GROMACS .gro file of N, CA and C in nm:
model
  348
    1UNK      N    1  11.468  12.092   6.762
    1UNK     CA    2  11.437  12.044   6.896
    1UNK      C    3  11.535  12.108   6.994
    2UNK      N    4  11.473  12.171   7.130
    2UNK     CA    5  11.564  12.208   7.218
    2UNK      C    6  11.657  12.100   7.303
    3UNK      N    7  11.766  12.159   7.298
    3UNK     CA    8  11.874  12.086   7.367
    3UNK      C    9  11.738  12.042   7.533
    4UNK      N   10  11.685  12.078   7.586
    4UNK     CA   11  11.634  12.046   7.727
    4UNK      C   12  11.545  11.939   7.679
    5UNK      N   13  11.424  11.974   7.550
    5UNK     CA   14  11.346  11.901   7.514
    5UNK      C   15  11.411  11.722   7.481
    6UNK      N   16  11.503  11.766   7.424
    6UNK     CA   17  11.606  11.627   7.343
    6UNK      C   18  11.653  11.550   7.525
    7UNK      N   19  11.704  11.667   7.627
    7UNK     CA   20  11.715  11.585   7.763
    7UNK      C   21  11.651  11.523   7.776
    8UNK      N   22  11.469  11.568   7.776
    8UNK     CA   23  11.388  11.508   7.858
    8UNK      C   24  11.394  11.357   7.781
    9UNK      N   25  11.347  11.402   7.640
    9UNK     CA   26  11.313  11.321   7.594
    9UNK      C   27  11.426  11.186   7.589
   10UNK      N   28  11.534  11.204   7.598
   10UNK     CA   29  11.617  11.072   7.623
   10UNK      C   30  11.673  11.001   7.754
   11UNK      N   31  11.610  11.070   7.874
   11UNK     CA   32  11.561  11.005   7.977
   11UNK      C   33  11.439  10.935   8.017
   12UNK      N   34  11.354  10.985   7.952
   12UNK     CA   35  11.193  10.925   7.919
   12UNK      C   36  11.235  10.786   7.871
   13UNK      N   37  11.319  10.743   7.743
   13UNK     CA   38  11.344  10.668   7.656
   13UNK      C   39  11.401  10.559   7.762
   14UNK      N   40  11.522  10.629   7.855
   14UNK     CA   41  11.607  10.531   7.952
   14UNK      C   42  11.553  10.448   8.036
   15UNK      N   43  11.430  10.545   8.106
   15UNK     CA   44  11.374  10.552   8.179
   15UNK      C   45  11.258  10.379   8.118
   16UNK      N   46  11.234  10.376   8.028
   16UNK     CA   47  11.135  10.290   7.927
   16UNK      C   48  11.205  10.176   7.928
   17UNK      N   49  11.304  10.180   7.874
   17UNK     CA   50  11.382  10.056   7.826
   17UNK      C   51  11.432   9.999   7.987
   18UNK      N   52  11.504  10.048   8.071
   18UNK     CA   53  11.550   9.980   8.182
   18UNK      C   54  11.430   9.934   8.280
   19UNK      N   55  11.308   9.979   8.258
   19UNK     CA   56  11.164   9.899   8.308
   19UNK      C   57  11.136   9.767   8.249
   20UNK      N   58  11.103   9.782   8.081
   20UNK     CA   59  11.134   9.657   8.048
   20UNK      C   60  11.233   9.563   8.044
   21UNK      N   61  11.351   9.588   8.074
   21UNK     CA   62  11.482   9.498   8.093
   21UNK      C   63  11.392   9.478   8.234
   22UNK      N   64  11.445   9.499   8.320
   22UNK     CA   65  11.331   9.472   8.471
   22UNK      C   66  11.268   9.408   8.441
   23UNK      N   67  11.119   9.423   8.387
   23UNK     CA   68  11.035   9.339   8.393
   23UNK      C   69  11.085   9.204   8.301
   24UNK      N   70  11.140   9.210   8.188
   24UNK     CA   71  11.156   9.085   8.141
   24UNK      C   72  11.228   8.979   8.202
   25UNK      N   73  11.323   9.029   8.282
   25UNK     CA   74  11.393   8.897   8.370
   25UNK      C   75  11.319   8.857   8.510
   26UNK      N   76  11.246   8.906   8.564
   26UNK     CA   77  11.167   8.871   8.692
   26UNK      C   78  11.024   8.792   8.617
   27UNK      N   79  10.999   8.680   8.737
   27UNK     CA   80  10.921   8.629   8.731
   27UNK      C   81  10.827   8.715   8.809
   28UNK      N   82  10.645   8.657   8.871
   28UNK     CA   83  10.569   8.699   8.895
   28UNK      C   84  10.621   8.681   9.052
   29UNK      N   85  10.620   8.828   9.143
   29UNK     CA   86  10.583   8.788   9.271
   29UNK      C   87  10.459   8.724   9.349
   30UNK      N   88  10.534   8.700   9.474
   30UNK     CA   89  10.401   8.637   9.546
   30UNK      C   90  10.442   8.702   9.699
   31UNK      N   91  10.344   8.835   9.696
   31UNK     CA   92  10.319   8.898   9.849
   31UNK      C   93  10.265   8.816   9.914
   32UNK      N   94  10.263   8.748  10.008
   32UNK     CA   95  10.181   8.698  10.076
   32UNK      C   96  10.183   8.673  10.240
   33UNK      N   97  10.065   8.639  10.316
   33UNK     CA   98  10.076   8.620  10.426
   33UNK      C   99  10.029   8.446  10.505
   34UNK      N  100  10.072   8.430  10.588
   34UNK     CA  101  10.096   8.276  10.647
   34UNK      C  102   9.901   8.253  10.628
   35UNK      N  103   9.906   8.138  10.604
   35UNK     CA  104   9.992   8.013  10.520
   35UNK      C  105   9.995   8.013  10.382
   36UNK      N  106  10.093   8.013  10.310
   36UNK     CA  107  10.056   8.027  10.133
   36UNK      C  108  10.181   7.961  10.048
   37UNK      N  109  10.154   7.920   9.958
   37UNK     CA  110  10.221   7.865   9.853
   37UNK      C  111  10.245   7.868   9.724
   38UNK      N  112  10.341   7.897   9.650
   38UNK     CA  113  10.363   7.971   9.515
   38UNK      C  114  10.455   7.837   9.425
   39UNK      N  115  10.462   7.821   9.311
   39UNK     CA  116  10.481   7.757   9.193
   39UNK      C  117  10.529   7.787   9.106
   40UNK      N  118  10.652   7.909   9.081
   40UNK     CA  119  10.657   7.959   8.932
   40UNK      C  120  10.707   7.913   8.840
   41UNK      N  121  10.699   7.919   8.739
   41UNK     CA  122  10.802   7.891   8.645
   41UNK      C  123  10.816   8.007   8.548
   42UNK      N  124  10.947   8.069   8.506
   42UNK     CA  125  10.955   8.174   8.378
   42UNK      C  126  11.067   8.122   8.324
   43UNK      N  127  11.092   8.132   8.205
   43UNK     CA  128  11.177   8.128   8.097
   43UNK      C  129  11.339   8.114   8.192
   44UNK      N  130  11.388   8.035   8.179
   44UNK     CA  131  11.507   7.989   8.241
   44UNK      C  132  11.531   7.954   8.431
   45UNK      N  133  11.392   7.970   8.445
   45UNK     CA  134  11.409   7.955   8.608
   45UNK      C  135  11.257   7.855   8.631
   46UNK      N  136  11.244   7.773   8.790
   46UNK     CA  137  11.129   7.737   8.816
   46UNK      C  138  11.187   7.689   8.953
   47UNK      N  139  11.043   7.693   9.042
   47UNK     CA  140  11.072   7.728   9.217
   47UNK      C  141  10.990   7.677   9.244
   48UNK      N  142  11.008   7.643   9.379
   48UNK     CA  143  10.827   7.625   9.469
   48UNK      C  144  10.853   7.640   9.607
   49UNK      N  145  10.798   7.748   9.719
   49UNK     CA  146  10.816   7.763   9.787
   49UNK      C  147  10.630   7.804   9.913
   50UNK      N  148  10.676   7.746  10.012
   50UNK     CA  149  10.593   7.806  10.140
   50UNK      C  150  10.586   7.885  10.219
   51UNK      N  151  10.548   7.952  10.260
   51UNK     CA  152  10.543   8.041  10.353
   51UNK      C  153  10.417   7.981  10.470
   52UNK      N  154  10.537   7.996  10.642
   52UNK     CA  155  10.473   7.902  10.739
   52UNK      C  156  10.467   7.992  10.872
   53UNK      N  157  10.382   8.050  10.945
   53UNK     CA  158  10.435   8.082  11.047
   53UNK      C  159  10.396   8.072  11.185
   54UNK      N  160  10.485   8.097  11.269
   54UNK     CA  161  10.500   8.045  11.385
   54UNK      C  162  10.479   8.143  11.526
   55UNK      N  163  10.329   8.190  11.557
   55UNK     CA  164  10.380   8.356  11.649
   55UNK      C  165  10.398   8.453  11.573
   56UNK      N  166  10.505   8.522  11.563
   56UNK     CA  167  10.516   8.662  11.514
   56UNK      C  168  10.645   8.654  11.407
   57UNK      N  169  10.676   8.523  11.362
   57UNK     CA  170  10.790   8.483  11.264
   57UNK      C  171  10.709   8.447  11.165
   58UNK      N  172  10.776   8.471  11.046
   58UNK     CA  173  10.740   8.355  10.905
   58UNK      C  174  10.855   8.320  10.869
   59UNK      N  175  10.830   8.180  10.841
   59UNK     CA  176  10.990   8.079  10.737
   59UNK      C  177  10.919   8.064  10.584
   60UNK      N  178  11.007   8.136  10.517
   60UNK     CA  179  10.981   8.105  10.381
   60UNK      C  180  11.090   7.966  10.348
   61UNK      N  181  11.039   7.844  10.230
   61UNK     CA  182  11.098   7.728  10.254
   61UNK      C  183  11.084   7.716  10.147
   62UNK      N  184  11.192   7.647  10.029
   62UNK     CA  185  11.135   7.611   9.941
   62UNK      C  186  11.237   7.564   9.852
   63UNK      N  187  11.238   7.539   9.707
   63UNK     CA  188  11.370   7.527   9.632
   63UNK      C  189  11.349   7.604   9.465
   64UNK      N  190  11.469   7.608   9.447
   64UNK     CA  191  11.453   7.684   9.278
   64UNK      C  192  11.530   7.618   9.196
   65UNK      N  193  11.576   7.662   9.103
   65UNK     CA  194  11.609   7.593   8.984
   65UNK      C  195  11.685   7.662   8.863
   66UNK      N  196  11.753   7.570   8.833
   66UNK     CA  197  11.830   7.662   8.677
   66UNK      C  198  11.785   7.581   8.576
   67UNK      N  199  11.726   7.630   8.472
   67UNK     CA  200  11.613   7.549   8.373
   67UNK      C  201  11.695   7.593   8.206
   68UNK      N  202  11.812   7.660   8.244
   68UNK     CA  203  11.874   7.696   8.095
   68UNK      C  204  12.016   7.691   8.111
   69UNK      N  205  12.094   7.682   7.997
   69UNK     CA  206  12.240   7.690   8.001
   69UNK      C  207  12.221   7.818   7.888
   70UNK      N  208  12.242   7.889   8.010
   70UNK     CA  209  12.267   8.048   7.920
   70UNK      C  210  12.382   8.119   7.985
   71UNK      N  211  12.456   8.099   8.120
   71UNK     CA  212  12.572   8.163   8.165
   71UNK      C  213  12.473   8.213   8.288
   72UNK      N  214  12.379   8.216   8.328
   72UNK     CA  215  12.265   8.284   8.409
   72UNK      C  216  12.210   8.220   8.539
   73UNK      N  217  12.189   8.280   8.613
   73UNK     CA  218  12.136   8.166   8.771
   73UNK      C  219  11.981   8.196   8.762
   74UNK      N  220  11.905   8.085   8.832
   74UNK     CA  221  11.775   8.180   8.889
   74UNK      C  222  11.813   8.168   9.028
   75UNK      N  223  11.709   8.333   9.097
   75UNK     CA  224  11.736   8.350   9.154
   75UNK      C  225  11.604   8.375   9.223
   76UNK      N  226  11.611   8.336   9.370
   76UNK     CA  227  11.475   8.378   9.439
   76UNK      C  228  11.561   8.475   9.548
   77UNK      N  229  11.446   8.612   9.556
   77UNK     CA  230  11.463   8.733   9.644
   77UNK      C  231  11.329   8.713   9.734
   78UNK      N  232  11.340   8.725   9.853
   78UNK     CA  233  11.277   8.762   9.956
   78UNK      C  234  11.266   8.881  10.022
   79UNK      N  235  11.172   8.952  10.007
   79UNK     CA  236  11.176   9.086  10.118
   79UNK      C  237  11.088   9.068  10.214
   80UNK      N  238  11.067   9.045  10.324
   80UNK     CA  239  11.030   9.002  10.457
   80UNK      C  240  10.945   9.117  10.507
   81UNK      N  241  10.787   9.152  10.559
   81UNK     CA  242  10.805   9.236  10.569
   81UNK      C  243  10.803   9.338  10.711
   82UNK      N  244  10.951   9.301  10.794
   82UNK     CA  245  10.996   9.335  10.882
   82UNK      C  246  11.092   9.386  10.778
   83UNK      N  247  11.125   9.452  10.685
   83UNK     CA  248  11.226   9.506  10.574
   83UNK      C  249  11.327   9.421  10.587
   84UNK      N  250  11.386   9.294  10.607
   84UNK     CA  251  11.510   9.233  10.589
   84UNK      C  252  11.463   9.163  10.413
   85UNK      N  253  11.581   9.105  10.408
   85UNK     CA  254  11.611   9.073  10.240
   85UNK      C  255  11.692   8.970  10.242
   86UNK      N  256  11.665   8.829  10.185
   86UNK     CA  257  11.795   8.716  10.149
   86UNK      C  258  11.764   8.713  10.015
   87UNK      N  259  11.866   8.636   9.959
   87UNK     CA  260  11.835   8.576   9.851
   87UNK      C  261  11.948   8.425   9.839
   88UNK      N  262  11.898   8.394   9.721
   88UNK     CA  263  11.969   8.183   9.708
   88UNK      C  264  11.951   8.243   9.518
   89UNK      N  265  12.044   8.098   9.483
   89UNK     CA  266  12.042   8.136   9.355
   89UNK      C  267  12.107   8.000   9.346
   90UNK      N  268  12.069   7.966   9.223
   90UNK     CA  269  12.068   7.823   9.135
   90UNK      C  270  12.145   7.843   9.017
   91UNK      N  271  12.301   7.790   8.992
   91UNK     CA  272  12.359   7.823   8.880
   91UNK      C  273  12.377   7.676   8.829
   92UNK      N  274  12.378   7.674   8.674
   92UNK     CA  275  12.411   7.631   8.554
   92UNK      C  276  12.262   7.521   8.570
   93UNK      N  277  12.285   7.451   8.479
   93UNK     CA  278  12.125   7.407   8.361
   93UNK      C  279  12.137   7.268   8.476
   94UNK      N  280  11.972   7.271   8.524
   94UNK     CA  281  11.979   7.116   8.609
   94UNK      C  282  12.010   7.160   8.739
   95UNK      N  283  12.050   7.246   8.778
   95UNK     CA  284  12.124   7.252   8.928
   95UNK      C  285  11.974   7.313   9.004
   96UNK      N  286  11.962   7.270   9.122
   96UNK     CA  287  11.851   7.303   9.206
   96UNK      C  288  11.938   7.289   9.290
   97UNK      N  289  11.878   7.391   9.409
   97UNK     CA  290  11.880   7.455   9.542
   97UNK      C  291  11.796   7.459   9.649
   98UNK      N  292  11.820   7.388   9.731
   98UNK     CA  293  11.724   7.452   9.864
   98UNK      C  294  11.696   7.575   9.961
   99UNK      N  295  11.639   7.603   9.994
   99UNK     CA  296  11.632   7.738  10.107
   99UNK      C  297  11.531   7.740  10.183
  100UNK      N  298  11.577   7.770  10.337
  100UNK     CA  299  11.454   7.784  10.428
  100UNK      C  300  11.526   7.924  10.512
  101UNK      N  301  11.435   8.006  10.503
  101UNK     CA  302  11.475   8.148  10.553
  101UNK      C  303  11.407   8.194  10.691
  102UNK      N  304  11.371   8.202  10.774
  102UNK     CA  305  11.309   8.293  10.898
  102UNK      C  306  11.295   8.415  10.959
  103UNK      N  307  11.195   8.490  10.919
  103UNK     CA  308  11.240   8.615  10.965
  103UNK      C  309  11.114   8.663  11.098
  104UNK      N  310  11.188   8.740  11.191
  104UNK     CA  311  11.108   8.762  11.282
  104UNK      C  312  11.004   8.913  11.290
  105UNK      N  313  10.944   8.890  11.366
  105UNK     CA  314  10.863   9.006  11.371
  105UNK      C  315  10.767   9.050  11.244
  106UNK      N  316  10.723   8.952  11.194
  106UNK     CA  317  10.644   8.982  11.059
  106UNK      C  318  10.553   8.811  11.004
  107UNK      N  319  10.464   8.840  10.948
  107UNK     CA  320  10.375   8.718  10.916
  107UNK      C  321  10.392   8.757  10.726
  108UNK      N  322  10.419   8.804  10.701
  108UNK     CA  323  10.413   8.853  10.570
  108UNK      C  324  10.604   8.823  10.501
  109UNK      N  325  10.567   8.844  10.364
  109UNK     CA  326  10.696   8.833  10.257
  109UNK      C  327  10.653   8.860  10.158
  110UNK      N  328  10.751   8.890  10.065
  110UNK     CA  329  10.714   8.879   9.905
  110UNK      C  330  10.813   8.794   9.834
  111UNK      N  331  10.797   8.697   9.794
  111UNK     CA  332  10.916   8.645   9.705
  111UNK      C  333  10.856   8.644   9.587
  112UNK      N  334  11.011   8.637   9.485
  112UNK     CA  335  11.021   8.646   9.343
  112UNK      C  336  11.125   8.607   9.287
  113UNK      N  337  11.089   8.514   9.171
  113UNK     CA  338  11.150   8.444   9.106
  113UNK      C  339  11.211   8.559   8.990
  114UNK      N  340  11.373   8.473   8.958
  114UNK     CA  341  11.415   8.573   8.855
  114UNK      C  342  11.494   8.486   8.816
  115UNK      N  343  11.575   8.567   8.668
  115UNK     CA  344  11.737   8.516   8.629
  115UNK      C  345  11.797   8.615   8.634
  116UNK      N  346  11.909   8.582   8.702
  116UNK     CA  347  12.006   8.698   8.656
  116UNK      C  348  12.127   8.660   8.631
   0.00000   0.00000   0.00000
């Protein structure tokens, strides 16, 4: 096997494995636009949040959860889509969190549940 071939091929491999690390710790997003409401639950995390808006703002509102004692938070990410970004995070087993976020100039978001 050529030294370039053996490159490709063990970036292909990197490339594989750090997708599924990715995908296995994120829960399912929820793109959405005013008015809508999401529910998740995945393996060490669970949330429930709204999306409300007001004019040319949306408030995402909602709370999450730490559902494991593994050393790990869940975490909810927001990308707004006026491109801003928060996030909240829920550490150790039992602990819940609130969050109400606002962002202007946009009716849209995507949030997603995770652990990290």
């Amino acid at each position: 096997m050529s030294a370039i071939h053996k490159i490709i091929t063990s970036v292909a491999s990197a490339a594989v494995l750090a997708s599924g690390l990715a995908v296995a710790t994120a829960g399912p997003a929820s793109a959405a636009t005013c008015p809508s409401e999401a529910a998740p639950l995945i393996d060490g995390a669970t949330a429930e949040w709204k999306l409300r808006c007001s004019g040319n703002n949306v408030t995402v509102q909602g709370w999450l959860q730490d559902t494991r004692t593994d050393g790990k938070c869940a975490v909810v990410r927001i990308n707004a889509g006026n491109g801003d970004y928060k996030t909240k995070s829920a550490c150790s087993s039992g602990v819940r969190e609130q969050f109400s976020f606002t962002f202007a100039g946009t009716r849209s978001a995507q949030v997603r549940l995770a652990v990290a």
